[in-house]
PDB file of C-alpha atoms in Angstrom:
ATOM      1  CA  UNK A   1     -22.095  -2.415  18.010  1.00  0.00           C
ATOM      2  CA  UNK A   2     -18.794  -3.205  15.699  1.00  0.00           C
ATOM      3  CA  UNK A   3     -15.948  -2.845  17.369  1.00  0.00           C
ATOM      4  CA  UNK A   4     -14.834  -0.882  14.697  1.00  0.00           C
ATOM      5  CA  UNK A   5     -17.760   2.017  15.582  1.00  0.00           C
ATOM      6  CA  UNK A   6     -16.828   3.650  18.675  1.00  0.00           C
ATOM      7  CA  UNK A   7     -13.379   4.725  16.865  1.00  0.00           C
ATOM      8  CA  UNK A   8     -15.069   5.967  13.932  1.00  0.00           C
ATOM      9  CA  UNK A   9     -18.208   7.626  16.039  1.00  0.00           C
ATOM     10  CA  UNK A  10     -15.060   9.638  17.738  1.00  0.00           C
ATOM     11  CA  UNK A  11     -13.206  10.823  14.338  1.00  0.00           C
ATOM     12  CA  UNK A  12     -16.560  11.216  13.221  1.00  0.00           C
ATOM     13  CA  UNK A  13     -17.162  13.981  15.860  1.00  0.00           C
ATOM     14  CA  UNK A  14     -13.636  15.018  16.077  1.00  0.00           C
ATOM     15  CA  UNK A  15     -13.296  16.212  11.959  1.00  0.00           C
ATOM     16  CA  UNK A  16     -15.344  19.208  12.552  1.00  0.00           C
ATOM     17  CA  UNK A  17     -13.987  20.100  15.298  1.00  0.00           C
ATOM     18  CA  UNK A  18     -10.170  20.666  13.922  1.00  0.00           C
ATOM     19  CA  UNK A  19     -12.076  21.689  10.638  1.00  0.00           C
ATOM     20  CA  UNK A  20     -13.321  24.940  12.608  1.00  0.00           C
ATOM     21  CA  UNK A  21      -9.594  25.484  14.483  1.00  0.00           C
ATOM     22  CA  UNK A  22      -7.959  25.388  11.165  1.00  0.00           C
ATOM     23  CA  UNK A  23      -6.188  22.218  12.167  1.00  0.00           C
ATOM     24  CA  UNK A  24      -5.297  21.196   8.893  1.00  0.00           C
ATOM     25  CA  UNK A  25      -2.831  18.481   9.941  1.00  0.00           C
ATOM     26  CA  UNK A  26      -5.246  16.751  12.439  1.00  0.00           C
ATOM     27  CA  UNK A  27      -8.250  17.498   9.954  1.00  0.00           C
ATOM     28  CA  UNK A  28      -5.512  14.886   7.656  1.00  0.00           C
ATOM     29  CA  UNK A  29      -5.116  12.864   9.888  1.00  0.00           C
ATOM     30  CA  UNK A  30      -8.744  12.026  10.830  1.00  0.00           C
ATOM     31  CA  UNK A  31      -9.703  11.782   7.476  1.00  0.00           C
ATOM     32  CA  UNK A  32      -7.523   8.793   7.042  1.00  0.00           C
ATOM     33  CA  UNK A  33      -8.528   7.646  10.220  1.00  0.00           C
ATOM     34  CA  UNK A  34     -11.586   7.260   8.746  1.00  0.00           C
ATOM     35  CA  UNK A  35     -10.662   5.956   5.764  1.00  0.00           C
ATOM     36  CA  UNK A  36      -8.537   3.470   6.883  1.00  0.00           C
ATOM     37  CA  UNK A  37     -11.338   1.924   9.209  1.00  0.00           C
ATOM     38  CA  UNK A  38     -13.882   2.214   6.206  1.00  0.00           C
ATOM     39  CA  UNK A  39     -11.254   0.241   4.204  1.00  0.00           C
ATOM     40  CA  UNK A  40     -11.182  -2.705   6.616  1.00  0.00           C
ATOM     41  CA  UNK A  41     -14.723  -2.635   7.373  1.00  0.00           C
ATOM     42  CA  UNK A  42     -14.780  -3.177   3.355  1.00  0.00           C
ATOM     43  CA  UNK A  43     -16.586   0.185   2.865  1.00  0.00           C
ATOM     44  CA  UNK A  44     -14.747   1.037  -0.540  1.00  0.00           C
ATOM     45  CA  UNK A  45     -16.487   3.424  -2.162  1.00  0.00           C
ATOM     46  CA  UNK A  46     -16.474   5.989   1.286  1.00  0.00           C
ATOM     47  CA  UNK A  47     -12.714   4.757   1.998  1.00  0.00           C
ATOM     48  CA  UNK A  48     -11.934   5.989  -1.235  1.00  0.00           C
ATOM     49  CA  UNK A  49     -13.490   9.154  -0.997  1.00  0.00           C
ATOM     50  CA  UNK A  50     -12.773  10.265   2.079  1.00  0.00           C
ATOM     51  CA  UNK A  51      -8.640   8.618   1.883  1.00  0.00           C
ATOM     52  CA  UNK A  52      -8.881  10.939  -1.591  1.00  0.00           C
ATOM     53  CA  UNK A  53      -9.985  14.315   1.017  1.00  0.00           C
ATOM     54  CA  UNK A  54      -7.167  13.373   3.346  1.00  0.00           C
ATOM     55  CA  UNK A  55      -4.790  13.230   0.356  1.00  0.00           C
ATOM     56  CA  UNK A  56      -5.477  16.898  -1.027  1.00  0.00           C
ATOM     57  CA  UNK A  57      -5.256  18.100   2.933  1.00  0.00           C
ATOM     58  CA  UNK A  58      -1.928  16.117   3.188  1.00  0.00           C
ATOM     59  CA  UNK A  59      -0.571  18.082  -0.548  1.00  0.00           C
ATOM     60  CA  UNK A  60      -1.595  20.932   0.801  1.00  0.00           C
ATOM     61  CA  UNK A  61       0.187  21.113   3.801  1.00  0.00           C
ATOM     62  CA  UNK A  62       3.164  19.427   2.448  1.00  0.00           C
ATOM     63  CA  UNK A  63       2.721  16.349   5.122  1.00  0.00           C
ATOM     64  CA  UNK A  64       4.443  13.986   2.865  1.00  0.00           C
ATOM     65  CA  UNK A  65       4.555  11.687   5.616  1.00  0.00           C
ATOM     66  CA  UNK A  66       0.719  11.586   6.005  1.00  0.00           C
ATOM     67  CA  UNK A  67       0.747  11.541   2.775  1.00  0.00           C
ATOM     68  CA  UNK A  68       2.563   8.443   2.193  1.00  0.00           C
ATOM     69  CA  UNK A  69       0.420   6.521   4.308  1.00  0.00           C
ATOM     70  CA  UNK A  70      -2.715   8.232   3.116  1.00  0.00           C
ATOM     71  CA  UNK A  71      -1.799   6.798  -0.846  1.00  0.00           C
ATOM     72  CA  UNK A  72      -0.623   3.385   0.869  1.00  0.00           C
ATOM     73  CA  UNK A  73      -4.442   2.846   1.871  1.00  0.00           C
ATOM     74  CA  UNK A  74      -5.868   4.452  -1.070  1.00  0.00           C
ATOM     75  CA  UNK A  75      -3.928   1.706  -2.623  1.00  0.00           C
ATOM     76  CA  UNK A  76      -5.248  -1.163  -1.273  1.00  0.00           C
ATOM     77  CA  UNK A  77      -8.758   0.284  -1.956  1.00  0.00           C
ATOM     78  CA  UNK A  78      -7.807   0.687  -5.196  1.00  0.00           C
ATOM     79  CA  UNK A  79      -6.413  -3.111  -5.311  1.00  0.00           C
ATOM     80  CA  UNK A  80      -9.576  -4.526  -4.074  1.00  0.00           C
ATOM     81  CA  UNK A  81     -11.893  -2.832  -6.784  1.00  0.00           C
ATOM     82  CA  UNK A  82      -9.980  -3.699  -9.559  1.00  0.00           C
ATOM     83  CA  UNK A  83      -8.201  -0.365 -10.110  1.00  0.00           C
ATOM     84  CA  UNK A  84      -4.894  -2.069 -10.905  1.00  0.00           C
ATOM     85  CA  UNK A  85      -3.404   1.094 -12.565  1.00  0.00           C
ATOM     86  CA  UNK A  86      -4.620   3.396  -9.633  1.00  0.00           C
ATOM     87  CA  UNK A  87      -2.730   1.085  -6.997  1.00  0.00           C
ATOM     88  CA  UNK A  88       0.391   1.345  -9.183  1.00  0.00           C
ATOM     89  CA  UNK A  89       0.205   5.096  -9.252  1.00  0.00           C
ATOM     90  CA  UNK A  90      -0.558   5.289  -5.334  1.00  0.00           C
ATOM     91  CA  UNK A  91       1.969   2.969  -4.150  1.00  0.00           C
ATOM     92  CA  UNK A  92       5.248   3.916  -6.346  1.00  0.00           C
ATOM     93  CA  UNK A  93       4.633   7.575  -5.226  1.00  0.00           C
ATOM     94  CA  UNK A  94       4.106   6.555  -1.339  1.00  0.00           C
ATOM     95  CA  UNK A  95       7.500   4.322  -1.922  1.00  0.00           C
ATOM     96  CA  UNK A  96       9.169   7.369  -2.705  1.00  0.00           C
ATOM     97  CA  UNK A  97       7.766   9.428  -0.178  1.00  0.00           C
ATOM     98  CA  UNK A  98       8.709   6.971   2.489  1.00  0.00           C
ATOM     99  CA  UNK A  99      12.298   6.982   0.491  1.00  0.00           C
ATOM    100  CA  UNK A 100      12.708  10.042   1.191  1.00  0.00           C
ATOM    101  CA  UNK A 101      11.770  10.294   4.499  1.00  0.00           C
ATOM    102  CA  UNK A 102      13.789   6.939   5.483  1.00  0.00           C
ATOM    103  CA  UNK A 103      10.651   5.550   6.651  1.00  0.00           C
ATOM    104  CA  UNK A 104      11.599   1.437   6.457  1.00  0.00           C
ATOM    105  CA  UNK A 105       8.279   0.562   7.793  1.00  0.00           C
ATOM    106  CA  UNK A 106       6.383   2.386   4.482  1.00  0.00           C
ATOM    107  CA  UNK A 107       8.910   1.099   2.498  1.00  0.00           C
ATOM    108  CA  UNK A 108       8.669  -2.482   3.114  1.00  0.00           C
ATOM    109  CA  UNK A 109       4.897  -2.387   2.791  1.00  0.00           C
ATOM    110  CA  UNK A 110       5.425  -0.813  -0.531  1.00  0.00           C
ATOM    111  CA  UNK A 111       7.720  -3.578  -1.628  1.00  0.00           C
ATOM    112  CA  UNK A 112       4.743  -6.099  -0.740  1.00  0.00           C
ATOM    113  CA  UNK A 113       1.880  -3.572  -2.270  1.00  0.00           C
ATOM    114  CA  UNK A 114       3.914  -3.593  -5.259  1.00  0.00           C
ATOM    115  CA  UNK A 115       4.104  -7.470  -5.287  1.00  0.00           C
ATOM    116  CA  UNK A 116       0.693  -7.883  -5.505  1.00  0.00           C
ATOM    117  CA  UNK A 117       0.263  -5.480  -8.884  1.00  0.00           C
ATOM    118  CA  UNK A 118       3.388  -7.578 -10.326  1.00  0.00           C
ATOM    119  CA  UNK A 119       1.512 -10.457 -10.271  1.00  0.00           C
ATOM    120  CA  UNK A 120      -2.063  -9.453 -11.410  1.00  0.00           C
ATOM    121  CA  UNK A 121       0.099  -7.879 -14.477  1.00  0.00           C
ATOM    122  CA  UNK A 122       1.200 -11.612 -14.936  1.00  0.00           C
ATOM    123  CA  UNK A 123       4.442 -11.514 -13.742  1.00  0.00           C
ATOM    124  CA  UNK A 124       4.579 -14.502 -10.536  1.00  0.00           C
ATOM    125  CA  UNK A 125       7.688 -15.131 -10.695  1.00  0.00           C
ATOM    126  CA  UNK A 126       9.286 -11.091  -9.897  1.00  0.00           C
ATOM    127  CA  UNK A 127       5.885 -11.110  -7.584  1.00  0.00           C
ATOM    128  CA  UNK A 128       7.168 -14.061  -5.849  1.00  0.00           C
ATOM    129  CA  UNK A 129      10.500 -12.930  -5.429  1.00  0.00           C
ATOM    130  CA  UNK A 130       9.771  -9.473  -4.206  1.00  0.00           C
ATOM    131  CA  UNK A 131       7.245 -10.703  -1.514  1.00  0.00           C
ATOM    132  CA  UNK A 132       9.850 -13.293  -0.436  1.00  0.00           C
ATOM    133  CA  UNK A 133      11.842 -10.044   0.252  1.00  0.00           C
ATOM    134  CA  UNK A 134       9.192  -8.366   1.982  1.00  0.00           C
ATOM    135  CA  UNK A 135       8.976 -11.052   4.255  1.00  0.00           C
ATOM    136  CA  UNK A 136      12.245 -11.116   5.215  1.00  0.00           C
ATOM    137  CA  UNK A 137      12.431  -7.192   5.334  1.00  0.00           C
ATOM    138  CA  UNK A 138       9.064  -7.360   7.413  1.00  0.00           C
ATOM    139  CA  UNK A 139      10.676  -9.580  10.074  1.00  0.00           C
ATOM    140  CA  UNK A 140      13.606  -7.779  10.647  1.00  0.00           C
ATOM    141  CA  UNK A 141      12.658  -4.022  10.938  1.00  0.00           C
ATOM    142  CA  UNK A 142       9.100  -5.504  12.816  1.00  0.00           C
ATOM    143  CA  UNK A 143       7.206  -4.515  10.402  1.00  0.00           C
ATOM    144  CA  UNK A 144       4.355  -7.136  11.457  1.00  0.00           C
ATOM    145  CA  UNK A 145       1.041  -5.592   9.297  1.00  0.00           C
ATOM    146  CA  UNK A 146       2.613  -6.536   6.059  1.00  0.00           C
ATOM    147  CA  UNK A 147       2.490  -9.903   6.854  1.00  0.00           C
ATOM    148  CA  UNK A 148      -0.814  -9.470   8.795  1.00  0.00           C
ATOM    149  CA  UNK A 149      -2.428  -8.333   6.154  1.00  0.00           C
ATOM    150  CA  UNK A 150      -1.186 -10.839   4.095  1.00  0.00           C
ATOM    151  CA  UNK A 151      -2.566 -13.688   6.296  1.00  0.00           C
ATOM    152  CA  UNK A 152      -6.203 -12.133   6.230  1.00  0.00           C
ATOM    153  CA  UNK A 153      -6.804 -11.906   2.704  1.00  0.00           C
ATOM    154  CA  UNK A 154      -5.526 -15.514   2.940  1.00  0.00           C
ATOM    155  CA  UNK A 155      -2.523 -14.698   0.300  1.00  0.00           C
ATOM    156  CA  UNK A 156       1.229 -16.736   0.444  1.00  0.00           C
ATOM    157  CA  UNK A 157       3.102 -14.657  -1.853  1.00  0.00           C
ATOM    158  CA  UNK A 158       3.697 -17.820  -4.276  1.00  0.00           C
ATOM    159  CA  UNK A 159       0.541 -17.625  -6.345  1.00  0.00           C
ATOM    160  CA  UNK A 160       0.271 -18.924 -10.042  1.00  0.00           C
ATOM    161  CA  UNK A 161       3.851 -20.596  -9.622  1.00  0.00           C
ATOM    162  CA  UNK A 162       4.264 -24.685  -9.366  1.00  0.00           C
ATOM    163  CA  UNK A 163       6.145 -25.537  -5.716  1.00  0.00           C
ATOM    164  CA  UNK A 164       8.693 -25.915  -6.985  1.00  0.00           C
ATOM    165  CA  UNK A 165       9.231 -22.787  -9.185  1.00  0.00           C
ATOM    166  CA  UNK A 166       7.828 -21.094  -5.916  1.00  0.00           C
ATOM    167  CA  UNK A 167      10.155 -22.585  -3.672  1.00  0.00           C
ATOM    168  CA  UNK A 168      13.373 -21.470  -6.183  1.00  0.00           C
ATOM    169  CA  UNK A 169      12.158 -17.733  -6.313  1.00  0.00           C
ATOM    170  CA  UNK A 170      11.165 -17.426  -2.922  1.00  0.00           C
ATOM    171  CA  UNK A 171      14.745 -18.456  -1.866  1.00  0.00           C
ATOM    172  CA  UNK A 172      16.245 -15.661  -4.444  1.00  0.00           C
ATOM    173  CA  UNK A 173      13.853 -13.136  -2.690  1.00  0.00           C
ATOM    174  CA  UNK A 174      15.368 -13.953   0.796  1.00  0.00           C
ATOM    175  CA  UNK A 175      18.643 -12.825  -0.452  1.00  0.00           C
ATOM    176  CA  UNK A 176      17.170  -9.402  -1.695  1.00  0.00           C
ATOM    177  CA  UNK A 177      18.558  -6.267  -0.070  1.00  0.00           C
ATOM    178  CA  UNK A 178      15.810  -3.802   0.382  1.00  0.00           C
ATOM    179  CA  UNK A 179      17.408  -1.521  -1.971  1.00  0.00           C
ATOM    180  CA  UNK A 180      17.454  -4.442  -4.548  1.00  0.00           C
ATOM    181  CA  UNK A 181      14.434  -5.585  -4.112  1.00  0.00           C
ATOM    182  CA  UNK A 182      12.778  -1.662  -4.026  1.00  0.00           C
ATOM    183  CA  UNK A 183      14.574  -0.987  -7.563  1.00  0.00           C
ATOM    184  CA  UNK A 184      13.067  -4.279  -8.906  1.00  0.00           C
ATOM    185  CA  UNK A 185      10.191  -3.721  -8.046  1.00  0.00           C
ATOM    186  CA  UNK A 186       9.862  -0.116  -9.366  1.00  0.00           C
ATOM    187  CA  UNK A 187      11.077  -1.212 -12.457  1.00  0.00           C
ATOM    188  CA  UNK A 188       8.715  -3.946 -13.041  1.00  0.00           C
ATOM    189  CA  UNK A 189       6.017  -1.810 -12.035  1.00  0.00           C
ATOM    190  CA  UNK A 190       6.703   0.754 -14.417  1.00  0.00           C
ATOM    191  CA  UNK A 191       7.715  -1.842 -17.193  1.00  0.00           C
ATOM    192  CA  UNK A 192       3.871  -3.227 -17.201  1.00  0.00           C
ATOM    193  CA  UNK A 193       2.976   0.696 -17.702  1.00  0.00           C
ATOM    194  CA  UNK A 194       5.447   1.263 -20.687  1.00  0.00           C
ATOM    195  CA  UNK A 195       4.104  -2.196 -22.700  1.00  0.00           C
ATOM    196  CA  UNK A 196       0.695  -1.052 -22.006  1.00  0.00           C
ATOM    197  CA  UNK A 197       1.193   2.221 -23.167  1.00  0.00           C
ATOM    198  CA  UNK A 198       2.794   1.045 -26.361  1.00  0.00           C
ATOM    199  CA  UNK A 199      -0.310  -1.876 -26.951  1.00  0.00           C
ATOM    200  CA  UNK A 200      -2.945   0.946 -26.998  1.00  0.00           C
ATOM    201  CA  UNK A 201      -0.771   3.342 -28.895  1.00  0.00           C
TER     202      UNK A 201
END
């Protein structure tokens, strides 16, 4: 047996359960349970549906906290298929959930989620810079998974730059405030969307 079963065989029999109490906020919660473990089992299609579920339940209630970290997941599904445009979408909205709910921890993963789409749009060197900040941000507020993460999927955050070049920008990075570093990263998020937009048009 994975380890990862016995969790899942328990959500598994605990989501119809809070489905028959009405328990919409555990019902939520469960789903992206599940969807998180089908995400790092590298299930994607059922992550995606069932981290999709979760997110309706979590509008629906107004649980913009579950909500937040719902999208973040979504996200990196998205990332891993090749929906670049969908992981924009889901992790600019869960940065501005988190925003709004001060939550540092969702923030800071959004700054390195957001990183990673910079840099597939073909922008290293802002990619570079903003992961450099996530690292730093990571390590102070202990946000470890960021990093984590990072580390599994075998990534350093200075991709497609020379050492040098990566060495310069990851130095500006460290110097990032979190504010800074969330603005520029919004904005060169939404700046691939605009010249897209205007190519096709």
């Amino acid at each position: 047996m994975r380890e990862s079963e016995r969790p899942r065989q328990l959500l598994l029999e605990a989501l119809p359960l809070f489905r028959e109490l009405g328990d919409q906020s555990s019902v939520g919660r469960t789903l992206w349970g599940l969807g998180n473990g089908y995400y790092f089992d590298r299930e994607y299609p059922t992550a995606k549906v069932t981290l999709e579920e979760s997110h309706a339940v979590f509008r629906t209630i107004d649980d913009r906290f579950g909500l937040g970290w719902a999208l973040h997941t979504h996200g990196l599904v998205s990332l891993k298929t090749g929906d670049i445009e969908a992981a924009r979408k889901d992790f600019l909205e869960a940065l501005e959930l988190f925003k709004e709910g001060g939550d540092v921890s969702g923030m800071v993963l959004q700054l390195d989620n957001l990183s990673q789409v910079i840099r597939v749009d073909g922008d290293p060197g802002t990619a570079t810079r903003l992961a450099s900040a996530a690292r730093v941000h990571q390590r102070s507020t202990g946000t470890g998974i960021g990093q984590l993460l990072s580390e599994q999927e075998g990534r350093t955050g200075r991709e497609g730059l020379s050492p040098p070049d990566a060495e310069k920008v990851w130095t500006e990075g460290q110097a990032l405030t979190l504010d800074q570093a969330m603005q520029e990263a919004v904005a060169a998020a939404r700046r691939a969307t605009t010249s897209d937009a205007k190519r096709n048009g």
